[in-house]
Amino acid sequence: MRRLLATMGKKGRACVVVLGDLGRSPRMQYHALSLARQASFEVDIVAYGGSIPHEAVLNHPSIHIHTMAQPRFLQLLPKILYPVTLLLKAFIQFTMLLWFLFVKVPAPDIFLVQNPPSVPTLIAVKWASSWRRAAFVVDWHNFGYTLLALSLGRNNLFVSLYRWFENHYGKMATGSLCVTKAMQHELDQNWGVRAQVLYDQPPEFFRPALLEERHELFCRVRKDLCHPIGVYDIISRELENQELNETLFTTKISTGISLKQNRPALVVSSTSWTPDENFGILLEAAVMYDRRVAARSKGSETAEISEEQHLYPNLLFIITGKGPEKEMYEEKIKRLNLRHVAFRTMWLAAEDYPLLLGSADLGVCLHTSSSGLDLPMKVVDMFGCGLPVCSVSYSCIQELVKDGKNGLLFSSSSELADQLLILFKGFPGNCDALMSLQAGAMETGSSGRWATEWEDCAKPLITQVVSQIADS
């Protein structure tokens, strides 16, 4: 109580810890913004650099980013030393975290840490919270040991040891947040952790893009669109014949900007190019779509059949993200030789990514979850932009994707191909199935926003644990 009285009138301070690329950790960026805006905290973020965070984070006067250096030299070690590399990496990260959390960052009232990764993050933050007498809150995005098991196997000794550390130090938290009810139940029943569900919700900058914004975006990314992955494709040919006032999707004339009637359908998939996202499903579905549309075209012997063939548009898949399997899949794309489907991979600025989602016709999610207990934030962002989603089906995905209402669920590449044909038949003006899902996605996106969800679910927990530490 004495500490609480001593700090009355003093602005609180929070430290958000991300043992990863801050620019690729949107949920933790949103936490930082909410702590600064809604809880009036000074916020220190300790994270790795790399991708540029959203400008709202960079420009907020109460948010201070402390960037750690990554131990990149470990990537040069041979793969046979992988277990040794893991231990060495954890030791270096642990030492660096202790330096930042004990010395460089001003003493906070609360540490909020992203999990996973669990080792060494949870240990370092627990030690720092005890030393600096601060609350210790874990935001459970997934389980770290299940991610490690993807490369080492569930029965590996390192995986078992990792799980023990994750469980032991996770239970020491002053409070916990998690992303699904399924994860909340797992934590409660098998981990001894009581967590508050804080669903991912889109912030205010995820919304349908205006026509002018779409036109300007496609002007900015024209260079990326002009470079196919491998072979010269249908999109390359269309771009060659464009006028200066055109983009692939829009036309600008004196009376304003309009969407082209003969534009390709734009499908967006956001991926981290990791083993828990089987990108091969999307490639196989694209091949099936291309062959079916090409077969209709080749077999057109009457005007009626030819007209039926033209009901199916060309598809442009834009794949965003960075990750270890990107080059492998780009090599596969080069060998596809498709006539009615094209792929582009790109990494967008934080401000352009919402505009891309808000300009697309359909999203595809291949996230399956190593634990089966988390939900893909990329789908949340898509719904915020009114973008319907075709998503891989797994245990708890229906907490987010309502099959037939705001999206469709699939379990195989042939199911996805069928869904593409159903949704895009009659595109752009007469595709009732797609328009129905768009209405459902818009309703889902407008029904909840991050600031409201954080105010209702996270803020009471944070206020409670900070008061507990102040009273102790």
Short mmCIF file of C-alpha atoms in Angstrom, two decimals:
data_model
loop_
_atom_site.label_atom_id
_atom_site.label_comp_id
_atom_site.label_asym_id
_atom_site.label_seq_id
_atom_site.Cartn_x
_atom_site.Cartn_y
_atom_site.Cartn_z
CA MET A 1 0.00 0.00 0.00
CA ARG A 2 2.90 2.34 0.76
CA ARG A 3 4.20 1.90 -2.77
CA LEU A 4 0.77 2.65 -4.23
CA LEU A 5 0.49 5.87 -2.20
CA ALA A 6 4.00 6.89 -3.18
CA THR A 7 3.21 6.52 -6.86
CA MET A 8 -0.20 8.21 -6.85
CA GLY A 9 -0.24 10.96 -9.45
CA LYS A 10 2.72 9.37 -11.21
CA LYS A 11 2.18 7.96 -14.69
CA GLY A 12 2.39 4.17 -14.78
CA ARG A 13 4.93 2.32 -16.88
CA ALA A 14 4.66 -0.94 -18.81
CA CYS A 15 7.29 -3.05 -20.56
CA VAL A 16 6.17 -5.15 -23.52
CA VAL A 17 8.59 -7.99 -24.31
CA VAL A 18 8.73 -9.68 -27.73
CA LEU A 19 11.53 -12.12 -28.47
CA GLY A 20 10.93 -11.66 -32.17
CA ASP A 21 10.57 -9.12 -34.97
CA LEU A 22 8.32 -6.37 -33.59
CA GLY A 23 7.07 -5.44 -37.07
CA ARG A 24 5.80 -9.00 -37.50
CA SER A 25 4.13 -9.07 -34.06
CA PRO A 26 0.93 -7.08 -34.64
CA ARG A 27 -0.87 -8.22 -31.46
CA MET A 28 1.97 -6.94 -29.27
CA GLN A 29 2.02 -3.65 -31.19
CA TYR A 30 -1.70 -3.30 -30.47
CA HIS A 31 -1.06 -4.09 -26.79
CA ALA A 32 1.50 -1.28 -26.68
CA LEU A 33 -0.90 1.16 -28.29
CA SER A 34 -3.70 0.23 -25.88
CA LEU A 35 -1.43 0.49 -22.84
CA ALA A 36 -0.43 3.98 -23.98
CA ARG A 37 -3.82 5.20 -25.21
CA GLN A 38 -6.32 3.45 -22.93
CA ALA A 39 -4.32 2.89 -19.74
CA SER A 40 -2.17 6.06 -20.01
CA PHE A 41 1.08 4.13 -19.45
CA GLU A 42 4.53 5.03 -20.62
CA VAL A 43 5.39 1.94 -22.67
CA ASP A 44 8.80 0.42 -23.33
CA ILE A 45 8.97 -2.28 -26.01
CA VAL A 46 11.90 -4.70 -25.92
CA ALA A 47 12.09 -6.64 -29.20
CA TYR A 48 14.19 -7.49 -32.22
CA GLY A 49 14.28 -5.17 -35.20
CA GLY A 50 13.68 -6.14 -38.80
CA SER A 51 10.31 -5.21 -40.25
CA ILE A 52 9.08 -1.68 -39.64
CA PRO A 53 6.26 -1.44 -37.05
CA HIS A 54 3.06 0.45 -37.76
CA GLU A 55 3.45 4.23 -37.85
CA ALA A 56 0.93 4.55 -34.98
CA VAL A 57 3.43 2.73 -32.76
CA LEU A 58 6.44 4.62 -34.08
CA ASN A 59 4.82 8.03 -33.70
CA HIS A 60 3.18 7.65 -30.30
CA PRO A 61 5.03 9.90 -27.81
CA SER A 62 4.54 7.46 -24.90
CA ILE A 63 5.93 4.39 -26.70
CA HIS A 64 9.69 3.77 -26.61
CA ILE A 65 11.21 0.93 -28.65
CA HIS A 66 14.41 -0.77 -27.42
CA THR A 67 15.88 -2.93 -30.19
CA MET A 68 17.99 -5.98 -29.40
CA ALA A 69 20.60 -7.34 -31.81
CA GLN A 70 19.94 -10.81 -33.20
CA PRO A 71 22.66 -13.50 -32.90
CA ARG A 72 22.76 -14.07 -36.66
CA PHE A 73 26.15 -15.78 -36.65
CA LEU A 74 24.43 -18.92 -35.31
CA GLN A 75 22.88 -19.44 -38.75
CA LEU A 76 26.38 -20.21 -40.07
CA LEU A 77 26.75 -23.28 -37.84
CA PRO A 78 26.19 -26.67 -39.55
CA LYS A 79 22.77 -28.31 -39.16
CA ILE A 80 24.32 -31.31 -37.43
CA LEU A 81 24.96 -29.00 -34.46
CA TYR A 82 21.29 -27.96 -34.28
CA PRO A 83 20.78 -29.01 -30.60
CA VAL A 84 23.94 -27.13 -29.61
CA THR A 85 22.82 -24.14 -31.64
CA LEU A 86 19.48 -24.09 -29.80
CA LEU A 87 21.21 -24.04 -26.42
CA LEU A 88 23.72 -21.38 -27.47
CA LYS A 89 20.99 -19.23 -28.97
CA ALA A 90 18.90 -19.48 -25.79
CA PHE A 91 21.89 -18.51 -23.64
CA ILE A 92 22.72 -15.45 -25.76
CA GLN A 93 19.07 -14.36 -25.83
CA PHE A 94 18.79 -14.86 -22.07
CA THR A 95 21.85 -12.74 -21.37
CA MET A 96 20.66 -9.98 -23.68
CA LEU A 97 17.17 -9.97 -22.18
CA LEU A 98 18.57 -9.70 -18.65
CA TRP A 99 20.66 -6.69 -19.69
CA PHE A 100 17.67 -4.89 -21.21
CA LEU A 101 15.11 -5.82 -18.54
CA PHE A 102 17.37 -5.25 -15.50
CA VAL A 103 19.41 -2.26 -16.71
CA LYS A 104 18.39 -0.46 -19.90
CA VAL A 105 14.63 -0.22 -19.42
CA PRO A 106 13.25 2.03 -16.64
CA ALA A 107 11.56 0.07 -13.84
CA PRO A 108 7.99 -0.75 -14.96
CA ASP A 109 4.84 -1.51 -13.01
CA ILE A 110 4.09 -4.41 -15.33
CA PHE A 111 5.86 -6.70 -17.78
CA LEU A 112 3.67 -8.04 -20.61
CA VAL A 113 5.39 -10.84 -22.53
CA GLN A 114 4.48 -12.68 -25.71
CA ASN A 115 4.54 -16.48 -25.53
CA PRO A 116 5.93 -18.27 -27.52
CA PRO A 117 8.87 -18.25 -27.57
CA SER A 118 8.94 -19.47 -23.97
CA VAL A 119 12.65 -20.17 -23.49
CA PRO A 120 14.39 -18.06 -22.40
CA THR A 121 11.72 -15.31 -22.42
CA LEU A 122 9.51 -16.44 -19.54
CA ILE A 123 12.51 -17.11 -17.29
CA ALA A 124 14.13 -13.74 -17.96
CA VAL A 125 10.90 -11.79 -17.51
CA LYS A 126 10.02 -13.66 -14.32
CA TRP A 127 13.43 -12.86 -12.82
CA ALA A 128 13.18 -9.23 -13.91
CA SER A 129 9.65 -8.85 -12.53
CA SER A 130 10.75 -10.22 -9.15
CA TRP A 131 13.83 -8.00 -9.02
CA ARG A 132 11.92 -4.86 -10.04
CA ARG A 133 8.75 -5.73 -8.10
CA ALA A 134 6.53 -5.54 -11.16
CA ALA A 135 3.51 -7.53 -12.28
CA PHE A 136 4.24 -10.34 -14.75
CA VAL A 137 1.57 -11.03 -17.40
CA VAL A 138 1.89 -13.68 -20.12
CA ASP A 139 -0.04 -13.34 -23.37
CA TRP A 140 -0.40 -16.92 -24.64
CA HIS A 141 -0.52 -16.89 -28.45
CA ASN A 142 0.29 -20.60 -28.77
CA PHE A 143 2.49 -23.19 -27.04
CA GLY A 144 6.21 -22.98 -27.68
CA TYR A 145 6.88 -26.68 -27.20
CA THR A 146 4.43 -27.60 -30.01
CA LEU A 147 6.26 -25.28 -32.42
CA LEU A 148 9.60 -26.86 -31.46
CA ALA A 149 8.06 -30.30 -31.98
CA LEU A 150 7.42 -29.46 -35.65
CA SER A 151 11.15 -29.72 -36.30
CA LEU A 152 12.31 -32.11 -33.55
CA GLY A 153 9.30 -34.38 -32.98
CA ARG A 154 6.98 -34.63 -29.98
CA ASN A 155 9.09 -37.28 -28.20
CA ASN A 156 12.36 -35.37 -28.39
CA LEU A 157 14.08 -34.68 -25.05
CA PHE A 158 14.50 -30.97 -25.86
CA VAL A 159 10.75 -30.69 -26.54
CA SER A 160 9.92 -32.30 -23.18
CA LEU A 161 12.37 -30.02 -21.39
CA TYR A 162 10.99 -26.98 -23.21
CA ARG A 163 7.45 -27.90 -22.17
CA TRP A 164 8.53 -28.19 -18.54
CA PHE A 165 10.06 -24.69 -18.57
CA GLU A 166 7.02 -23.28 -20.37
CA ASN A 167 4.67 -24.83 -17.82
CA HIS A 168 6.77 -24.04 -14.73
CA TYR A 169 7.38 -20.38 -15.49
CA GLY A 170 4.00 -19.83 -17.13
CA LYS A 171 2.34 -20.75 -13.83
CA MET A 172 4.40 -18.10 -12.07
CA ALA A 173 2.75 -15.25 -13.95
CA THR A 174 0.73 -12.71 -11.99
CA GLY A 175 -1.91 -12.90 -14.72
CA SER A 176 -2.46 -14.49 -18.14
CA LEU A 177 -4.22 -13.69 -21.40
CA CYS A 178 -4.87 -16.14 -24.23
CA VAL A 179 -6.34 -16.08 -27.72
CA THR A 180 -9.13 -18.72 -27.68
CA LYS A 181 -11.57 -20.46 -25.36
CA ALA A 182 -9.99 -23.78 -26.39
CA MET A 183 -6.59 -22.56 -25.17
CA GLN A 184 -8.16 -21.16 -22.00
CA HIS A 185 -9.59 -24.62 -21.24
CA GLU A 186 -6.27 -26.36 -21.96
CA LEU A 187 -4.35 -23.94 -19.72
CA ASP A 188 -6.86 -24.36 -16.91
CA GLN A 189 -7.23 -28.14 -17.04
CA ASN A 190 -3.69 -29.29 -17.86
CA TRP A 191 -1.35 -26.42 -16.99
CA GLY A 192 -2.81 -24.95 -13.82
CA VAL A 193 -2.99 -21.51 -15.44
CA ARG A 194 -6.11 -19.35 -15.30
CA ALA A 195 -6.20 -17.10 -18.34
CA GLN A 196 -8.54 -14.41 -19.61
CA VAL A 197 -9.53 -14.79 -23.27
CA LEU A 198 -8.60 -11.73 -25.30
CA TYR A 199 -9.71 -12.40 -28.85
CA ASP A 200 -7.73 -10.79 -31.62
CA GLN A 201 -9.76 -7.99 -33.15
CA PRO A 202 -8.80 -5.68 -36.00
CA PRO A 203 -7.71 -2.15 -35.08
CA GLU A 204 -9.31 0.83 -36.75
CA PHE A 205 -6.93 0.96 -39.72
CA PHE A 206 -8.20 -2.40 -41.07
CA ARG A 207 -11.22 -1.45 -43.21
CA PRO A 208 -12.41 -1.67 -46.84
CA ALA A 209 -10.23 0.52 -49.06
CA LEU A 210 -11.66 3.46 -50.95
CA LEU A 211 -11.38 3.45 -54.76
CA GLU A 212 -8.78 6.22 -54.66
CA GLU A 213 -6.74 4.27 -52.09
CA ARG A 214 -6.91 1.15 -54.26
CA HIS A 215 -5.74 3.02 -57.32
CA GLU A 216 -2.82 4.61 -55.47
CA LEU A 217 -1.84 1.27 -53.89
CA PHE A 218 -1.76 -0.56 -57.21
CA CYS A 219 0.29 2.28 -58.69
CA ARG A 220 2.81 1.87 -55.84
CA VAL A 221 3.11 -1.91 -56.20
CA ARG A 222 3.14 -1.91 -60.01
CA LYS A 223 6.83 -2.87 -60.10
CA ASP A 224 6.15 -5.91 -57.90
CA LEU A 225 3.23 -6.94 -60.12
CA CYS A 226 5.35 -6.59 -63.26
CA HIS A 227 7.82 -9.25 -62.09
CA PRO A 228 6.36 -12.75 -62.31
CA ILE A 229 7.73 -15.70 -60.39
CA GLY A 230 9.43 -17.49 -63.25
CA VAL A 231 7.45 -17.62 -66.48
CA TYR A 232 5.79 -14.74 -68.31
CA ASP A 233 2.11 -15.01 -67.31
CA ILE A 234 -1.37 -13.62 -67.89
CA ILE A 235 -0.80 -10.70 -65.50
CA SER A 236 2.45 -9.74 -67.25
CA ARG A 237 0.59 -9.55 -70.57
CA GLU A 238 -2.18 -7.40 -69.12
CA LEU A 239 0.28 -4.97 -67.55
CA GLU A 240 2.13 -4.53 -70.87
CA ASN A 241 -1.01 -3.19 -72.54
CA GLN A 242 -1.99 -0.71 -69.83
CA GLU A 243 -2.52 2.99 -70.32
CA LEU A 244 -0.89 5.51 -67.96
CA ASN A 245 -4.18 6.18 -66.17
CA GLU A 246 -4.77 2.48 -65.50
CA THR A 247 -3.77 -0.12 -62.98
CA LEU A 248 -4.48 -3.83 -63.16
CA PHE A 249 -7.78 -3.29 -61.35
CA THR A 250 -8.74 0.38 -61.73
CA THR A 251 -9.11 3.14 -64.31
CA LYS A 252 -8.78 6.86 -63.58
CA ILE A 253 -10.73 9.25 -65.78
CA SER A 254 -11.89 12.85 -65.46
CA THR A 255 -15.04 11.85 -63.58
CA GLY A 256 -13.13 9.77 -61.04
CA ILE A 257 -11.84 6.23 -60.45
CA SER A 258 -13.71 3.05 -61.36
CA LEU A 259 -13.06 -0.68 -61.10
CA LYS A 260 -12.44 -2.48 -64.40
CA GLN A 261 -15.12 -4.97 -65.37
CA ASN A 262 -12.57 -7.31 -66.97
CA ARG A 263 -10.15 -7.22 -64.03
CA PRO A 264 -8.73 -10.43 -62.54
CA ALA A 265 -10.02 -11.56 -59.18
CA LEU A 266 -7.57 -10.67 -56.41
CA VAL A 267 -6.91 -13.36 -53.78
CA VAL A 268 -4.61 -12.57 -50.85
CA SER A 269 -2.88 -15.04 -48.57
CA SER A 270 -0.64 -13.94 -45.71
CA THR A 271 1.90 -16.52 -44.60
CA SER A 272 4.99 -16.88 -42.47
CA TRP A 273 6.25 -19.60 -44.87
CA THR A 274 6.65 -22.10 -42.02
CA PRO A 275 5.87 -25.86 -41.76
CA ASP A 276 2.58 -25.23 -39.91
CA GLU A 277 1.19 -23.70 -43.13
CA ASN A 278 1.03 -26.20 -45.97
CA PHE A 279 1.30 -23.83 -48.90
CA GLY A 280 1.25 -26.77 -51.28
CA ILE A 281 -2.54 -26.99 -50.79
CA LEU A 282 -2.98 -23.56 -52.36
CA LEU A 283 -0.68 -24.38 -55.30
CA GLU A 284 -2.57 -27.61 -56.03
CA ALA A 285 -5.92 -25.81 -55.84
CA ALA A 286 -4.64 -23.12 -58.23
CA VAL A 287 -3.59 -25.81 -60.74
CA MET A 288 -7.04 -27.45 -60.50
CA TYR A 289 -8.81 -24.11 -61.04
CA ASP A 290 -6.56 -23.29 -64.00
CA ARG A 291 -7.12 -26.67 -65.67
CA ARG A 292 -10.88 -26.57 -65.26
CA VAL A 293 -11.16 -23.06 -66.69
CA ALA A 294 -8.72 -23.90 -69.51
CA ALA A 295 -10.67 -27.07 -70.34
CA ARG A 296 -13.89 -25.04 -70.67
CA SER A 297 -12.10 -22.62 -72.98
CA LYS A 298 -10.56 -25.35 -75.14
CA GLY A 299 -13.82 -27.23 -75.42
CA SER A 300 -15.87 -24.18 -76.41
CA GLU A 301 -17.56 -25.08 -79.69
CA THR A 302 -20.65 -22.90 -79.36
CA ALA A 303 -21.21 -19.29 -78.34
CA GLU A 304 -23.20 -20.53 -75.35
CA ILE A 305 -20.32 -22.61 -73.98
CA SER A 306 -17.84 -19.84 -74.72
CA GLU A 307 -19.96 -17.41 -72.76
CA GLU A 308 -20.07 -19.91 -69.86
CA GLN A 309 -16.26 -20.12 -69.89
CA HIS A 310 -15.92 -16.37 -69.56
CA LEU A 311 -17.89 -16.48 -66.32
CA TYR A 312 -14.66 -17.53 -64.59
CA PRO A 313 -12.05 -14.78 -64.16
CA ASN A 314 -8.30 -14.99 -64.19
CA LEU A 315 -6.97 -15.15 -60.62
CA LEU A 316 -4.09 -13.19 -59.17
CA PHE A 317 -2.77 -14.57 -55.88
CA ILE A 318 -0.71 -12.07 -53.90
CA ILE A 319 1.19 -13.82 -51.12
CA THR A 320 2.60 -11.60 -48.39
CA GLY A 321 5.06 -12.50 -45.66
CA LYS A 322 8.59 -13.63 -44.90
CA GLY A 323 9.82 -17.02 -43.78
CA PRO A 324 12.15 -20.00 -44.27
CA GLU A 325 10.14 -21.91 -46.91
CA LYS A 326 9.47 -19.00 -49.27
CA GLU A 327 12.22 -19.80 -51.79
CA MET A 328 11.23 -23.48 -51.93
CA TYR A 329 7.64 -22.63 -52.85
CA GLU A 330 8.68 -19.93 -55.32
CA GLU A 331 10.66 -22.61 -57.18
CA LYS A 332 7.52 -24.75 -57.31
CA ILE A 333 5.47 -21.82 -58.61
CA LYS A 334 7.98 -21.30 -61.45
CA ARG A 335 7.26 -24.81 -62.72
CA LEU A 336 3.45 -24.55 -62.76
CA ASN A 337 3.02 -22.83 -66.18
CA LEU A 338 -0.56 -21.67 -65.55
CA ARG A 339 -2.77 -19.92 -68.12
CA HIS A 340 -5.49 -18.37 -65.98
CA VAL A 341 -3.75 -18.01 -62.61
CA ALA A 342 -0.73 -15.94 -61.57
CA PHE A 343 1.22 -15.57 -58.32
CA ARG A 344 3.14 -12.67 -56.84
CA THR A 345 5.01 -12.66 -53.52
CA MET A 346 5.76 -9.41 -51.74
CA TRP A 347 6.39 -7.76 -48.40
CA LEU A 348 4.31 -4.65 -47.83
CA ALA A 349 4.76 -1.66 -45.56
CA ALA A 350 2.62 -1.81 -42.41
CA GLU A 351 0.38 0.94 -43.82
CA ASP A 352 -0.08 -0.76 -47.21
CA TYR A 353 -0.98 -4.22 -45.91
CA PRO A 354 -4.47 -3.18 -44.66
CA LEU A 355 -5.06 -1.42 -47.98
CA LEU A 356 -4.24 -4.63 -49.87
CA LEU A 357 -6.69 -6.64 -47.75
CA GLY A 358 -9.27 -3.89 -48.19
CA SER A 359 -8.84 -4.07 -51.97
CA ALA A 360 -8.96 -7.86 -52.39
CA ASP A 361 -11.87 -10.10 -53.32
CA LEU A 362 -11.02 -13.16 -51.20
CA GLY A 363 -8.53 -14.22 -48.54
CA VAL A 364 -7.02 -17.68 -48.14
CA CYS A 365 -5.63 -18.92 -44.82
CA LEU A 366 -3.46 -22.03 -44.59
CA HIS A 367 -2.70 -21.76 -40.87
CA THR A 368 -3.29 -25.05 -39.03
CA SER A 369 -1.71 -24.28 -35.62
CA SER A 370 0.96 -26.48 -34.04
CA SER A 371 -1.21 -26.84 -30.94
CA GLY A 372 -4.63 -26.67 -32.61
CA LEU A 373 -5.58 -24.09 -29.99
CA ASP A 374 -4.77 -20.69 -31.49
CA LEU A 375 -6.44 -18.61 -34.20
CA PRO A 376 -4.79 -16.83 -37.14
CA MET A 377 -4.66 -13.06 -36.68
CA LYS A 378 -4.44 -12.69 -40.46
CA VAL A 379 -8.09 -13.82 -40.71
CA VAL A 380 -9.11 -11.27 -38.07
CA ASP A 381 -7.44 -8.56 -40.16
CA MET A 382 -9.22 -9.78 -43.28
CA PHE A 383 -12.60 -9.60 -41.58
CA GLY A 384 -11.76 -6.08 -40.42
CA CYS A 385 -11.46 -5.18 -44.11
CA GLY A 386 -14.71 -6.94 -45.01
CA LEU A 387 -12.75 -9.68 -46.79
CA PRO A 388 -14.23 -13.21 -46.71
CA VAL A 389 -11.87 -16.13 -46.15
CA CYS A 390 -11.36 -19.68 -47.29
CA SER A 391 -9.54 -21.31 -44.38
CA VAL A 392 -8.06 -24.70 -43.58
CA SER A 393 -10.31 -26.46 -41.10
CA TYR A 394 -8.91 -27.49 -37.69
CA SER A 395 -10.13 -27.98 -34.15
CA CYS A 396 -10.97 -24.44 -32.96
CA ILE A 397 -11.10 -22.40 -36.19
CA GLN A 398 -14.91 -22.16 -35.93
CA GLU A 399 -14.46 -19.79 -33.00
CA LEU A 400 -13.55 -17.33 -35.77
CA VAL A 401 -14.63 -18.57 -39.21
CA LYS A 402 -18.35 -19.35 -39.44
CA ASP A 403 -18.61 -21.74 -42.38
CA GLY A 404 -20.98 -20.35 -45.00
CA LYS A 405 -21.43 -17.02 -43.22
CA ASN A 406 -18.12 -15.09 -43.31
CA GLY A 407 -15.99 -17.72 -45.00
CA LEU A 408 -15.62 -21.34 -46.08
CA LEU A 409 -13.60 -24.15 -44.50
CA PHE A 410 -11.66 -26.72 -46.51
CA SER A 411 -9.57 -29.79 -45.73
CA SER A 412 -7.98 -30.51 -49.12
CA SER A 413 -6.78 -28.80 -52.26
CA SER A 414 -9.72 -30.16 -54.28
CA GLU A 415 -12.18 -28.64 -51.78
CA LEU A 416 -10.43 -25.29 -52.09
CA ALA A 417 -10.48 -25.49 -55.89
CA ASP A 418 -14.23 -26.20 -55.81
CA GLN A 419 -14.73 -23.20 -53.53
CA LEU A 420 -12.80 -20.91 -55.89
CA LEU A 421 -14.98 -22.02 -58.81
CA ILE A 422 -18.19 -21.55 -56.83
CA LEU A 423 -17.26 -18.13 -55.43
CA PHE A 424 -15.85 -16.60 -58.61
CA LYS A 425 -18.44 -17.84 -61.10
CA GLY A 426 -19.90 -14.70 -62.69
CA PHE A 427 -17.20 -12.39 -61.30
CA PRO A 428 -17.29 -9.46 -60.81
CA GLY A 429 -20.97 -8.59 -61.04
CA ASN A 430 -22.91 -11.84 -60.72
CA CYS A 431 -21.16 -13.87 -58.02
CA ASP A 432 -23.89 -14.14 -55.40
CA ALA A 433 -22.05 -16.68 -53.21
CA LEU A 434 -19.02 -14.40 -52.90
CA MET A 435 -21.14 -11.33 -52.21
CA SER A 436 -23.00 -13.17 -49.45
CA LEU A 437 -19.73 -14.06 -47.73
CA GLN A 438 -18.49 -10.49 -48.16
CA ALA A 439 -21.56 -9.24 -46.31
CA GLY A 440 -20.90 -11.76 -43.52
CA ALA A 441 -17.24 -10.77 -43.29
CA MET A 442 -18.20 -7.10 -43.12
CA GLU A 443 -20.65 -7.86 -40.30
CA THR A 444 -18.00 -9.82 -38.38
CA GLY A 445 -15.40 -7.11 -38.84
CA SER A 446 -17.69 -4.32 -37.69
CA SER A 447 -18.99 -6.25 -34.66
CA GLY A 448 -15.76 -5.91 -32.66
CA ARG A 449 -12.60 -3.83 -32.66
CA TRP A 450 -9.35 -4.24 -30.76
CA ALA A 451 -9.76 -1.17 -28.54
CA THR A 452 -13.16 -2.33 -27.29
CA GLU A 453 -12.02 -5.93 -26.72
CA TRP A 454 -8.90 -4.74 -24.89
CA GLU A 455 -10.92 -2.35 -22.71
CA ASP A 456 -13.34 -5.12 -21.70
CA CYS A 457 -10.94 -8.05 -21.28
CA ALA A 458 -7.33 -6.96 -20.84
CA LYS A 459 -7.53 -3.64 -19.02
CA PRO A 460 -9.36 -5.01 -15.93
CA LEU A 461 -6.76 -7.79 -15.57
CA ILE A 462 -3.85 -5.38 -15.95
CA THR A 463 -5.35 -2.94 -13.45
CA GLN A 464 -5.89 -5.78 -10.98
CA VAL A 465 -2.39 -7.28 -11.15
CA VAL A 466 -0.69 -3.87 -10.95
CA SER A 467 -2.74 -3.05 -7.85
CA GLN A 468 -1.84 -6.42 -6.30
CA ILE A 469 1.87 -5.77 -6.71
CA ALA A 470 1.51 -2.19 -5.44
CA ASP A 471 -0.30 -3.42 -2.30
CA SER A 472 2.22 -6.17 -1.55
#
